[in-house]
mmCIF file of C-alpha atoms in Angstrom:
data_model
loop_
_atom_site.group_PDB
_atom_site.id
_atom_site.type_symbol
_atom_site.label_atom_id
_atom_site.label_comp_id
_atom_site.label_asym_id
_atom_site.label_seq_id
_atom_site.Cartn_x
_atom_site.Cartn_y
_atom_site.Cartn_z
ATOM 1 C CA MET A 5 101.271 91.381 87.189
ATOM 2 C CA ILE A 6 103.494 93.814 86.040
ATOM 3 C CA ASN A 7 106.882 92.769 84.340
ATOM 4 C CA ARG A 8 109.463 93.608 86.260
ATOM 5 C CA GLU A 9 111.951 94.396 83.137
ATOM 6 C CA ASP A 10 109.849 96.453 82.131
ATOM 7 C CA MET A 11 109.991 98.754 85.329
ATOM 8 C CA LEU A 12 114.085 98.461 84.745
ATOM 9 C CA GLU A 13 113.362 99.559 81.005
ATOM 10 C CA LEU A 14 111.832 102.684 82.179
ATOM 11 C CA THR A 15 114.455 103.815 84.876
ATOM 12 C CA ARG A 16 117.665 103.394 82.044
ATOM 13 C CA ARG A 17 115.593 106.813 80.519
ATOM 14 C CA MET A 18 116.298 108.496 83.968
ATOM 15 C CA THR A 19 119.029 109.564 84.209
ATOM 16 C CA PRO A 20 120.452 113.533 83.772
ATOM 17 C CA SER A 21 122.319 111.661 79.696
ATOM 18 C CA ARG A 22 119.487 109.644 79.161
ATOM 19 C CA ASN A 23 116.911 111.973 80.569
ATOM 20 C CA CYS A 24 112.843 111.212 79.381
ATOM 21 C CA PHE A 25 110.970 114.096 81.671
ATOM 22 C CA SER A 26 109.846 117.104 79.152
ATOM 23 C CA ARG A 27 108.301 118.761 82.245
ATOM 24 C CA ILE A 28 107.835 118.828 86.007
ATOM 25 C CA ALA A 29 104.740 120.049 87.701
ATOM 26 C CA GLY A 30 103.674 120.072 91.924
ATOM 27 C CA ALA A 31 102.130 121.097 95.137
ATOM 28 C CA TYR A 32 103.575 121.879 98.638
ATOM 29 C CA MET A 33 100.840 120.586 101.212
ATOM 30 C CA ASP A 34 100.367 121.346 104.256
ATOM 31 C CA GLU A 35 98.913 118.154 106.816
ATOM 32 C CA GLU A 36 95.628 118.935 106.359
ATOM 33 C CA GLY A 37 96.006 118.625 103.437
ATOM 34 C CA TYR A 38 95.632 121.994 101.056
ATOM 35 C CA GLU A 39 98.120 123.929 98.874
ATOM 36 C CA ASP A 40 101.516 125.873 100.373
ATOM 37 C CA GLY A 41 102.003 126.163 97.183
ATOM 38 C CA THR A 42 102.449 125.525 93.381
ATOM 39 C CA PHE A 43 104.970 125.159 90.316
ATOM 40 C CA ASN A 44 105.166 124.735 86.253
ATOM 41 C CA ILE A 45 108.679 124.294 85.142
ATOM 42 C CA HIS A 46 110.174 123.073 81.869
ATOM 43 C CA PHE A 47 112.499 120.102 83.092
ATOM 44 C CA GLY A 48 115.003 120.848 80.399
ATOM 45 C CA LYS A 49 114.915 124.680 83.345
ATOM 46 C CA LEU A 50 116.115 122.856 85.877
ATOM 47 C CA SER A 51 120.315 123.198 87.100
ATOM 48 C CA ALA A 52 121.603 119.906 87.510
ATOM 49 C CA ALA A 53 121.300 119.584 91.071
ATOM 50 C CA GLU A 54 117.729 120.662 90.324
ATOM 51 C CA THR A 55 117.131 117.548 87.915
ATOM 52 C CA LYS A 56 119.427 115.083 89.485
ATOM 53 C CA ARG A 57 117.601 114.741 92.514
ATOM 54 C CA ASN A 58 114.112 114.855 90.643
ATOM 55 C CA LEU A 59 115.569 112.767 88.746
ATOM 56 C CA GLU A 60 115.730 110.228 92.021
ATOM 57 C CA ILE A 61 112.015 111.245 93.077
ATOM 58 C CA ALA A 62 110.760 109.964 89.865
ATOM 59 C CA LYS A 63 112.103 106.974 89.415
ATOM 60 C CA ALA A 64 111.723 105.586 92.824
ATOM 61 C CA ILE A 65 107.481 104.712 91.738
ATOM 62 C CA PRO A 66 108.949 102.476 89.023
ATOM 63 C CA PHE A 67 111.804 100.990 90.134
ATOM 64 C CA SER A 68 110.075 100.209 93.500
ATOM 65 C CA ARG A 69 109.105 96.355 94.685
ATOM 66 C CA THR A 70 107.662 95.139 91.789
ATOM 67 C CA ASN A 71 104.021 93.883 92.766
ATOM 68 C CA GLU A 72 104.438 94.610 96.472
ATOM 69 C CA GLN A 73 105.107 98.043 97.080
ATOM 70 C CA LEU A 74 104.741 98.448 92.863
ATOM 71 C CA LYS A 75 101.041 97.477 92.426
ATOM 72 C CA GLU A 76 98.421 96.933 88.642
ATOM 73 C CA HIS A 77 95.455 98.903 89.187
ATOM 74 C CA SER A 78 92.625 98.437 86.403
ATOM 75 C CA PHE A 79 90.239 101.107 86.388
ATOM 76 C CA PRO A 80 86.234 100.550 86.013
ATOM 77 C CA GLU A 81 85.194 99.868 81.942
ATOM 78 C CA GLY A 82 82.730 101.636 80.249
ATOM 79 C CA ALA A 83 81.291 105.158 81.449
ATOM 80 C CA ALA A 84 82.062 104.614 85.106
ATOM 81 C CA ARG A 85 85.728 104.730 83.951
ATOM 82 C CA GLN A 86 84.828 108.187 83.775
ATOM 83 C CA LYS A 87 83.979 109.252 87.669
ATOM 84 C CA GLY A 88 87.668 108.317 88.799
ATOM 85 C CA MET A 89 91.016 110.167 88.079
ATOM 86 C CA TRP A 90 91.082 108.690 84.677
ATOM 87 C CA PRO A 91 89.912 111.645 82.276
ATOM 88 C CA ILE A 92 92.113 114.079 84.359
ATOM 89 C CA LEU A 93 94.740 111.716 83.991
ATOM 90 C CA THR A 94 94.456 111.173 80.752
ATOM 91 C CA ALA A 95 94.204 115.191 79.772
ATOM 92 C CA LEU A 96 97.487 115.405 81.551
ATOM 93 C CA LYS A 97 99.061 113.372 79.365
ATOM 94 C CA GLN A 98 97.809 114.679 76.550
ATOM 95 C CA ASN A 99 98.601 118.265 77.235
ATOM 96 C CA ARG A 100 101.930 117.048 79.055
ATOM 97 C CA LEU A 101 101.231 118.606 82.454
ATOM 98 C CA LYS A 102 99.789 122.759 80.939
ATOM 99 C CA ASP A 103 97.073 122.458 82.515
ATOM 100 C CA ASP A 104 96.856 124.119 86.409
ATOM 101 C CA ALA A 105 93.795 123.815 86.157
ATOM 102 C CA LEU A 106 93.462 119.604 85.889
ATOM 103 C CA LEU A 107 96.554 119.375 88.752
ATOM 104 C CA SER A 108 94.774 121.574 90.913
ATOM 105 C CA ILE A 109 91.866 118.965 90.735
ATOM 106 C CA VAL A 110 95.288 116.352 91.507
ATOM 107 C CA TYR A 111 96.466 117.973 94.407
ATOM 108 C CA GLN A 112 92.849 118.605 95.009
ATOM 109 C CA VAL A 113 91.450 114.152 94.880
ATOM 110 C CA ILE A 114 95.072 113.823 97.005
ATOM 111 C CA GLY A 115 94.716 116.684 99.280
ATOM 112 C CA GLU A 116 91.681 115.260 100.599
ATOM 113 C CA ASN A 117 92.298 111.417 100.579
ATOM 114 C CA TYR A 118 95.822 110.982 102.011
ATOM 115 C CA HIS A 119 96.649 110.712 105.123
ATOM 116 C CA SER A 120 99.678 112.822 106.686
ATOM 117 C CA SER A 121 100.506 113.593 109.856
ATOM 118 C CA LYS A 122 103.070 116.560 108.344
ATOM 119 C CA PRO A 123 103.503 118.276 105.768
ATOM 120 C CA TYR A 124 103.995 116.691 101.710
ATOM 121 C CA SER A 125 104.611 117.114 98.400
ATOM 122 C CA ILE A 126 103.596 116.639 95.529
ATOM 123 C CA PHE A 127 105.340 115.797 92.643
ATOM 124 C CA MET A 128 103.679 115.109 89.123
ATOM 125 C CA PHE A 129 106.444 114.059 85.824
ATOM 126 C CA SER A 130 105.257 114.398 81.805
ATOM 127 C CA GLY A 131 107.661 111.546 80.009
ATOM 128 C CA SER A 132 107.923 110.484 76.830
ATOM 129 C CA TYR A 133 109.760 107.327 75.639
ATOM 130 C CA ASP A 134 110.498 106.139 72.435
ATOM 131 C CA VAL A 135 110.211 102.310 73.466
ATOM 132 C CA PRO A 136 112.774 100.237 70.630
ATOM 133 C CA VAL A 137 112.214 97.214 68.719
ATOM 134 C CA LYS A 138 113.477 93.953 70.714
ATOM 135 C CA ALA A 139 114.061 90.440 68.875
ATOM 136 C CA ALA A 140 112.523 87.357 70.574
ATOM 137 C CA ASP A 141 116.389 86.693 71.393
ATOM 138 C CA GLY A 142 116.346 90.341 73.600
ATOM 139 C CA GLU A 143 118.311 92.107 71.644
ATOM 140 C CA TRP A 144 118.116 95.647 70.785
ATOM 141 C CA LEU A 145 116.827 96.315 66.980
ATOM 142 C CA GLU A 146 116.983 99.708 65.131
ATOM 143 C CA GLY A 147 113.818 101.146 65.462
ATOM 144 C CA SER A 148 110.972 101.983 67.512
ATOM 145 C CA GLU A 149 107.571 99.836 68.317
ATOM 146 C CA GLU A 150 105.845 103.024 69.616
ATOM 147 C CA VAL A 151 105.784 106.163 71.078
ATOM 148 C CA TYR A 152 104.424 106.036 75.373
ATOM 149 C CA ASP A 153 103.671 108.940 76.576
ATOM 150 C CA PHE A 154 103.470 108.451 80.918
ATOM 151 C CA LEU A 155 102.926 110.222 83.578
ATOM 152 C CA ILE A 156 104.688 110.117 87.342
ATOM 153 C CA CYS A 157 103.539 111.118 90.580
ATOM 154 C CA ALA A 158 105.183 111.332 93.247
ATOM 155 C CA VAL A 159 103.939 111.728 97.141
ATOM 156 C CA SER A 160 106.400 112.618 99.776
ATOM 157 C CA PRO A 161 106.980 113.667 103.311
ATOM 158 C CA LEU A 162 108.923 116.626 103.214
ATOM 159 C CA ALA A 163 112.222 117.093 104.437
ATOM 160 C CA GLY A 164 112.845 120.392 104.934
ATOM 161 C CA LYS A 165 110.640 123.618 103.628
ATOM 162 C CA TYR A 166 110.292 122.669 99.915
ATOM 163 C CA GLU A 167 112.709 119.613 100.614
ATOM 164 C CA PRO A 168 110.855 116.669 99.424
ATOM 165 C CA GLY A 169 111.875 113.087 100.961
ATOM 166 C CA ASN A 170 111.628 109.587 99.952
ATOM 167 C CA PRO A 171 108.356 109.469 97.962
ATOM 168 C CA GLU A 172 105.777 107.821 100.432
ATOM 169 C CA PHE A 173 103.358 107.079 97.135
ATOM 170 C CA GLY A 174 102.731 107.638 93.992
ATOM 171 C CA PHE A 175 101.535 105.856 90.318
ATOM 172 C CA LEU A 176 102.925 105.713 86.856
ATOM 173 C CA PHE A 177 100.224 105.990 84.304
ATOM 174 C CA PRO A 178 98.572 104.708 82.020
ATOM 175 C CA ALA A 179 100.508 101.255 82.747
ATOM 176 C CA PHE A 180 104.073 100.374 80.776
ATOM 177 C CA SER A 181 103.188 96.728 79.975
ATOM 178 C CA ASP A 182 104.659 94.642 77.477
ATOM 179 C CA ARG A 183 106.799 97.293 76.909
ATOM 180 C CA SER A 184 103.519 98.906 75.200
ATOM 181 C CA SER A 185 101.383 101.749 76.362
ATOM 182 C CA ASP A 186 98.121 100.617 79.080
ATOM 183 C CA ASP A 187 95.284 103.211 79.305
ATOM 184 C CA GLY A 188 92.983 101.365 80.877
ATOM 185 C CA ARG A 189 95.169 100.091 83.802
ATOM 186 C CA ILE A 190 97.386 102.367 86.131
ATOM 187 C CA ASP A 191 100.359 101.224 88.532
ATOM 188 C CA ILE A 192 100.062 102.606 92.093
ATOM 189 C CA PHE A 193 103.634 102.948 93.951
ATOM 190 C CA SER A 194 103.110 102.545 98.532
ATOM 191 C CA ALA A 195 106.371 102.041 100.108
ATOM 192 C CA ASP A 196 103.996 101.256 103.047
ATOM 193 C CA LEU A 197 102.832 98.409 102.580
ATOM 194 C CA LYS A 198 100.438 98.469 105.860
ATOM 195 C CA ASN A 199 99.467 101.826 105.083
ATOM 196 C CA MET A 200 98.944 101.263 102.001
ATOM 197 C CA GLN A 201 96.200 105.063 101.239
ATOM 198 C CA LYS A 202 92.922 102.898 100.685
ATOM 199 C CA GLU A 203 90.740 105.968 99.945
ATOM 200 C CA THR A 204 93.870 107.650 97.990
ATOM 201 C CA ILE A 205 93.566 104.779 95.322
ATOM 202 C CA ASP A 206 89.308 103.946 96.124
ATOM 203 C CA LYS A 207 89.378 107.926 94.606
ATOM 204 C CA ILE A 208 91.593 108.122 91.576
ATOM 205 C CA LEU A 209 90.718 104.837 90.058
ATOM 206 C CA LYS A 210 86.816 104.886 90.819
ATOM 207 C CA GLY A 211 86.302 108.850 92.364
#
């Protein structure tokens, strides 16, 4: 189960004044799942308006209804873990989205399995959160427990040309569990509980 307080703690670092993201990359897809343009840019190079809008898109994933829209999933154990998206996402987390070839694989996997009746975007965010020490009574202490490096993916229908609407699907990788990174799990978001994109989820987890 995902702890709602963990997600809220993350979203507090997704504001213009406390931005935790270093890079954003993405692709624009047609309704058949084919790329119609990509980008990859340092988050600090965005305009103030672009920064605010993209933070809203990224924040929508962890801020969604915990354990309803946003659910925790486990990757397979052992060698089977290598068949899904785990090794690709792990590499992208480590290189902070600087490998366009690996990003193309993510876009292709989503494009081949995600069902949409309209063009959509896939935005990837590279974030880093210096997790502060928290006492048993809930008080914040000096120092940090670990640095949580993570990716957020947001899949959104286009509201206009190259203008993403509200995310309908996405994920947070690795899972943020008990205020710590859990590389064996991923939190996957589905806005529509009646259409949870099971084929895409299975492909992410199992390949």
